[in-house]
mmCIF file of N, CA, C and O in Angstrom:
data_model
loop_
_atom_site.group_PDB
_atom_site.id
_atom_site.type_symbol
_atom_site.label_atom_id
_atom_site.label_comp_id
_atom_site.label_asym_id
_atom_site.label_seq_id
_atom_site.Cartn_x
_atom_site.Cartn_y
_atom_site.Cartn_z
ATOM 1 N N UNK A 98 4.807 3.223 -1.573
ATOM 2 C CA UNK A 98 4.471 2.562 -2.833
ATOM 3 C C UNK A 98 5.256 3.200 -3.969
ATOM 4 O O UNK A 98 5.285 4.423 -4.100
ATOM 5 N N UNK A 99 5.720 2.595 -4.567
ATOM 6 C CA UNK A 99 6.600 3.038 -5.669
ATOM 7 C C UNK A 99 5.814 2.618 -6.947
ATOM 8 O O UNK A 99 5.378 1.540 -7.351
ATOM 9 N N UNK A 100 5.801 4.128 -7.513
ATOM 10 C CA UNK A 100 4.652 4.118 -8.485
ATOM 11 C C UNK A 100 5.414 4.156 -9.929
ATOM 12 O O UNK A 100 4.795 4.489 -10.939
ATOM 13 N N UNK A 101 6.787 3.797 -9.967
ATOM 14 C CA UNK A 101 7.167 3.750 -11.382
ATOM 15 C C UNK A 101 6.838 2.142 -11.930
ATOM 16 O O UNK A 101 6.752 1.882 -13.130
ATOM 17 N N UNK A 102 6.657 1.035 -10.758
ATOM 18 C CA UNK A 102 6.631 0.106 -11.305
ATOM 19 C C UNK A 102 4.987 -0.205 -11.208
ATOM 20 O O UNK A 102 4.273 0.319 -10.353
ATOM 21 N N UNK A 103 4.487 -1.175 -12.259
ATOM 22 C CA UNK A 103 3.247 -1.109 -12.938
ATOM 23 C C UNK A 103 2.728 -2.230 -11.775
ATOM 24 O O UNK A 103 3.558 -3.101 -11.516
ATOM 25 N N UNK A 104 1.650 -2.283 -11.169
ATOM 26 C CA UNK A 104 1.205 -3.200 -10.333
ATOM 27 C C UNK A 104 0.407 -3.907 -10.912
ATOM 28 O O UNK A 104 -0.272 -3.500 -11.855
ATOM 29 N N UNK A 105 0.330 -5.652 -10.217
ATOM 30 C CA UNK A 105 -0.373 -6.697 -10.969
ATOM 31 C C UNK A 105 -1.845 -6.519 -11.477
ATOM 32 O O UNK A 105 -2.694 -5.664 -11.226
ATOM 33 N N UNK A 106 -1.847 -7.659 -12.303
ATOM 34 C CA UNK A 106 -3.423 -7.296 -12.866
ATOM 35 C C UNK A 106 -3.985 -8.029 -11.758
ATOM 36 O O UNK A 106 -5.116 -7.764 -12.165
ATOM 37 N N UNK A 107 -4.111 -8.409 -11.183
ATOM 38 C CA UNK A 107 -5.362 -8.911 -10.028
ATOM 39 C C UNK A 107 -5.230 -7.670 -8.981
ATOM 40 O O UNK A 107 -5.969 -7.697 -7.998
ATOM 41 N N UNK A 108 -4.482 -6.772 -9.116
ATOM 42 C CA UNK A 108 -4.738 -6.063 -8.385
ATOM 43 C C UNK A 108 -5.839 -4.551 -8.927
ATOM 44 O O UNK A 108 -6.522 -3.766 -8.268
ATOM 45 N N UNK A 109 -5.645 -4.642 -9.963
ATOM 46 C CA UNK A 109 -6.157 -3.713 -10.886
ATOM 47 C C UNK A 109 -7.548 -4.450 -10.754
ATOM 48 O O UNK A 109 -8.361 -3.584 -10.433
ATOM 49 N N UNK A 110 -8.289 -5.910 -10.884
ATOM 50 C CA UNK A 110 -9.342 -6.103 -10.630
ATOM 51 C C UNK A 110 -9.449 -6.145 -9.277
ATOM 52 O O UNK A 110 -10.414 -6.907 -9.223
ATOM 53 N N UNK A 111 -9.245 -5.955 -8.381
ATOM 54 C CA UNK A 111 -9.772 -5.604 -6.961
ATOM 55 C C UNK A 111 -10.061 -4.086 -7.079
ATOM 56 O O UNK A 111 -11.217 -3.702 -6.895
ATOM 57 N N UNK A 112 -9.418 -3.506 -7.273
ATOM 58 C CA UNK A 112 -9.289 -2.074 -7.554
ATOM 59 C C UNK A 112 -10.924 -1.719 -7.974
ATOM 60 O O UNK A 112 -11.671 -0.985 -7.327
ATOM 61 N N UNK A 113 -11.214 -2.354 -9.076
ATOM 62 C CA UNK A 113 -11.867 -2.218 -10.070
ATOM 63 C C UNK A 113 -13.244 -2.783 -9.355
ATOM 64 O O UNK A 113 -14.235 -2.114 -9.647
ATOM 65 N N UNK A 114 -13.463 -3.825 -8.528
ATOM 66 C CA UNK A 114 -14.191 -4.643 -7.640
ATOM 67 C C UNK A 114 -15.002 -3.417 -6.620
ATOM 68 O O UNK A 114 -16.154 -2.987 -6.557
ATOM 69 N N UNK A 115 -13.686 -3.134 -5.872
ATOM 70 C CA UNK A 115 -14.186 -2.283 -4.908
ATOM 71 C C UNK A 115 -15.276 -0.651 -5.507
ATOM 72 O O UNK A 115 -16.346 -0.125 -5.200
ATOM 73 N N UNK A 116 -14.052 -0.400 -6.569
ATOM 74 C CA UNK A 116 -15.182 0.739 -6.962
ATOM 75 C C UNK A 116 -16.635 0.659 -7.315
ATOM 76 O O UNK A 116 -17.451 1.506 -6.951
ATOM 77 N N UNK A 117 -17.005 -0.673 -8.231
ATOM 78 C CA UNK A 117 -17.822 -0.854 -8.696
ATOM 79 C C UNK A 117 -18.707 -1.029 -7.685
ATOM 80 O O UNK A 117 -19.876 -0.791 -7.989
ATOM 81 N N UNK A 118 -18.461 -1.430 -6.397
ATOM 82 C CA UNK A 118 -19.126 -1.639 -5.358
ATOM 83 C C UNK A 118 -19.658 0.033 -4.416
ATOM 84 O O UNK A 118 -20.639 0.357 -3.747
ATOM 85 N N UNK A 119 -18.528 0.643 -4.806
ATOM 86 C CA UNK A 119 -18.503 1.995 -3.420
ATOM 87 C C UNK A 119 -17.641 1.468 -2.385
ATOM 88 O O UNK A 119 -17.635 1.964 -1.258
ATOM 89 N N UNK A 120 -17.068 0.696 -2.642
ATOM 90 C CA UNK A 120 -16.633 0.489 -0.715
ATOM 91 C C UNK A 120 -15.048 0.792 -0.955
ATOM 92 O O UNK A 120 -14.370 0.896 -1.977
ATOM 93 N N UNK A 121 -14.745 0.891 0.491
ATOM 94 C CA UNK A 121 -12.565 1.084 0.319
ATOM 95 C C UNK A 121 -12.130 -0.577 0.701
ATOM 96 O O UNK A 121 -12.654 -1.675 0.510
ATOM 97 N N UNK A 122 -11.262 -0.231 1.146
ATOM 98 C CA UNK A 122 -10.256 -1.754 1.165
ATOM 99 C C UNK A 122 -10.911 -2.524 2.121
ATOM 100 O O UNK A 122 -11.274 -3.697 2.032
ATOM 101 N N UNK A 123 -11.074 -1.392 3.455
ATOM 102 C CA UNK A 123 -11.942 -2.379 4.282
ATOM 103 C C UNK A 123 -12.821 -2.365 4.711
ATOM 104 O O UNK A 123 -13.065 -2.433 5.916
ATOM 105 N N UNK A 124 -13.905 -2.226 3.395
ATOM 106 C CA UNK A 124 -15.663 -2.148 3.387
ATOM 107 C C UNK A 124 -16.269 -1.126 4.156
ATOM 108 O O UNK A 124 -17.463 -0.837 4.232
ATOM 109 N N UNK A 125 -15.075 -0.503 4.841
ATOM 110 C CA UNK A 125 -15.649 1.044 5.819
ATOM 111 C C UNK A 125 -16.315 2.039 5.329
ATOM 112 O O UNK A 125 -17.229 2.714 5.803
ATOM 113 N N UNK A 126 -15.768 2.068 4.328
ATOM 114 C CA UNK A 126 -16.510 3.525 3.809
ATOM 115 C C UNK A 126 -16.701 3.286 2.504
ATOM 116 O O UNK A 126 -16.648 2.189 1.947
ATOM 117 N N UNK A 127 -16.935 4.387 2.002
ATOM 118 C CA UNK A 127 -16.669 4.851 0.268
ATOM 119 C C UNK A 127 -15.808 4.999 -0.277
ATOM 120 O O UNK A 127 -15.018 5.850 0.133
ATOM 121 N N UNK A 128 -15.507 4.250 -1.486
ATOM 122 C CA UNK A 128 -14.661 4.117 -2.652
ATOM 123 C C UNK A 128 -13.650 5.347 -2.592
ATOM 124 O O UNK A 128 -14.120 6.361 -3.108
ATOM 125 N N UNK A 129 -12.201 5.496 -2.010
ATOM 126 C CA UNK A 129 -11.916 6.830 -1.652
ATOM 127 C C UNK A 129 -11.955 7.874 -2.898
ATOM 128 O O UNK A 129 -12.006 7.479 -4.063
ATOM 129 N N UNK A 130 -11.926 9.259 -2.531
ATOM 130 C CA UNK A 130 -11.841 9.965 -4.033
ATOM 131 C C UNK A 130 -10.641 10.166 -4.853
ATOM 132 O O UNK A 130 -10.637 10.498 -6.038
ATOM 133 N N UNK A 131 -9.572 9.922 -4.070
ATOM 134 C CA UNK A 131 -8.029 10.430 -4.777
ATOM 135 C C UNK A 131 -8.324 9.129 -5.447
ATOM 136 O O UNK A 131 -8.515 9.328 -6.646
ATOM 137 N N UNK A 132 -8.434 7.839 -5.109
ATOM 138 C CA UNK A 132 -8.470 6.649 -6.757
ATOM 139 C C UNK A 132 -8.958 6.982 -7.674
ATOM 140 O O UNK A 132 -8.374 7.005 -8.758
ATOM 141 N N UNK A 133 -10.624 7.466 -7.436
ATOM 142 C CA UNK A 133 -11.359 7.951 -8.391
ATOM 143 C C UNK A 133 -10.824 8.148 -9.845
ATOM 144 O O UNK A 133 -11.296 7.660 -10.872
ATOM 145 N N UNK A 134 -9.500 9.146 -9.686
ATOM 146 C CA UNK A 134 -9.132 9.945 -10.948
ATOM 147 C C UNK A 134 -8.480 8.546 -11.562
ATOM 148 O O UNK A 134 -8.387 8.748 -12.773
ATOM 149 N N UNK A 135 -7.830 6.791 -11.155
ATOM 150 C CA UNK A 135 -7.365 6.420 -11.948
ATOM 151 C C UNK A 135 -8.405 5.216 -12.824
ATOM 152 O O UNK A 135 -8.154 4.304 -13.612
ATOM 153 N N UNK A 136 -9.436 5.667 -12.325
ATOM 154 C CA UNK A 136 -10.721 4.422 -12.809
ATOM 155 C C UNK A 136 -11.587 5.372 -13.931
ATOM 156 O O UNK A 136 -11.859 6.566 -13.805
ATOM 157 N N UNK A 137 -11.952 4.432 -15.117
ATOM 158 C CA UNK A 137 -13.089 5.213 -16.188
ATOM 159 C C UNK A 137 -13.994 5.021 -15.590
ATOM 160 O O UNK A 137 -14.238 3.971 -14.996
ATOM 161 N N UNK A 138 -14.905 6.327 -15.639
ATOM 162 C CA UNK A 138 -16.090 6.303 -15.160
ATOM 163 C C UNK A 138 -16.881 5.055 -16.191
ATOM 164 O O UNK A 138 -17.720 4.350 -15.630
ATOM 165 N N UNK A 139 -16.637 4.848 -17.455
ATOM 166 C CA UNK A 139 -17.739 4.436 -18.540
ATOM 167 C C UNK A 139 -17.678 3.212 -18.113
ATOM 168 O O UNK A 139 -18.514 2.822 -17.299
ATOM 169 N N UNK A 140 -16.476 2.207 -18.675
ATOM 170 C CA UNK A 140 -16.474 1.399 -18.180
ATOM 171 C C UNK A 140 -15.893 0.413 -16.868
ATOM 172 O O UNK A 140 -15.870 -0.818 -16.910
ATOM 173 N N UNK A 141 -15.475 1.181 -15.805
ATOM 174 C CA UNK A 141 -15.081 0.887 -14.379
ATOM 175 C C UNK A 141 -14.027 0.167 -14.397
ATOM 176 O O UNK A 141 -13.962 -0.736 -13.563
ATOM 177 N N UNK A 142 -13.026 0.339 -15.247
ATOM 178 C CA UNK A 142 -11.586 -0.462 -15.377
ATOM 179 C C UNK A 142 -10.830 1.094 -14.581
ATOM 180 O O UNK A 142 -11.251 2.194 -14.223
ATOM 181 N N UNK A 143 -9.401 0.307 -14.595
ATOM 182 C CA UNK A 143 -8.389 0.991 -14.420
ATOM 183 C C UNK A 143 -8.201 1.769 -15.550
ATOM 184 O O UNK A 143 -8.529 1.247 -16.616
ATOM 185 N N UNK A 144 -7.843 2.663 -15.568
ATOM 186 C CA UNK A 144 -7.729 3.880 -16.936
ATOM 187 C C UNK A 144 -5.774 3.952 -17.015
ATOM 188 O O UNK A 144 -5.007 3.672 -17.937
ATOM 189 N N UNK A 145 -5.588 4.313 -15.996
ATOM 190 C CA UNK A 145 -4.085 5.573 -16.495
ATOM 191 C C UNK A 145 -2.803 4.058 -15.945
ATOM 192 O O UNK A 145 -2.080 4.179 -14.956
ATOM 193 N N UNK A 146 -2.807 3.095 -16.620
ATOM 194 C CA UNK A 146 -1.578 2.348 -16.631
ATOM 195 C C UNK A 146 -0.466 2.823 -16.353
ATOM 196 O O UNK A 146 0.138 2.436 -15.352
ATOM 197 N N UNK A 147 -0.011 3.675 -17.105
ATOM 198 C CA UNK A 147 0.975 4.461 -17.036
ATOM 199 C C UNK A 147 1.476 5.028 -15.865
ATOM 200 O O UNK A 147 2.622 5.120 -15.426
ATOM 201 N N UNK A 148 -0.104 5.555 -15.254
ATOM 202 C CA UNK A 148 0.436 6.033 -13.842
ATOM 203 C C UNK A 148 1.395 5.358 -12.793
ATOM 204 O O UNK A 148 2.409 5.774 -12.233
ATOM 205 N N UNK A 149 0.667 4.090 -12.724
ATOM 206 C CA UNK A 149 1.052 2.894 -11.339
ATOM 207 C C UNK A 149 2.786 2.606 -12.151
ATOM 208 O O UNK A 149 3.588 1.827 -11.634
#
């Protein structure tokens, strides 16, 4: 994954979907923790744009 380029906004709401839920991509488990750091806890969006 090449993280200089900014990934779509529907992907940022899946992103955002799954956390709000707890689950990973494929409902197996828990929301992993390394994403964690790019989601606001307050309001459950994507936070660090910049990053992706």
């Amino acid at each position: 994954m090449d993280i200089n380029e900014p990934i779509h906004e529907d992907v940022h709401e899946s992103i955002e979907e799954h956390y709000k839920k707890d689950k990973n991509a494929m409902g197996t488990g828990p929301f992993p923790e390394v994403m964690k750091k790019y989601i606001d806890p307050e309001d459950k969006q994507v936070s660090r744009w910049k990053v992706w």
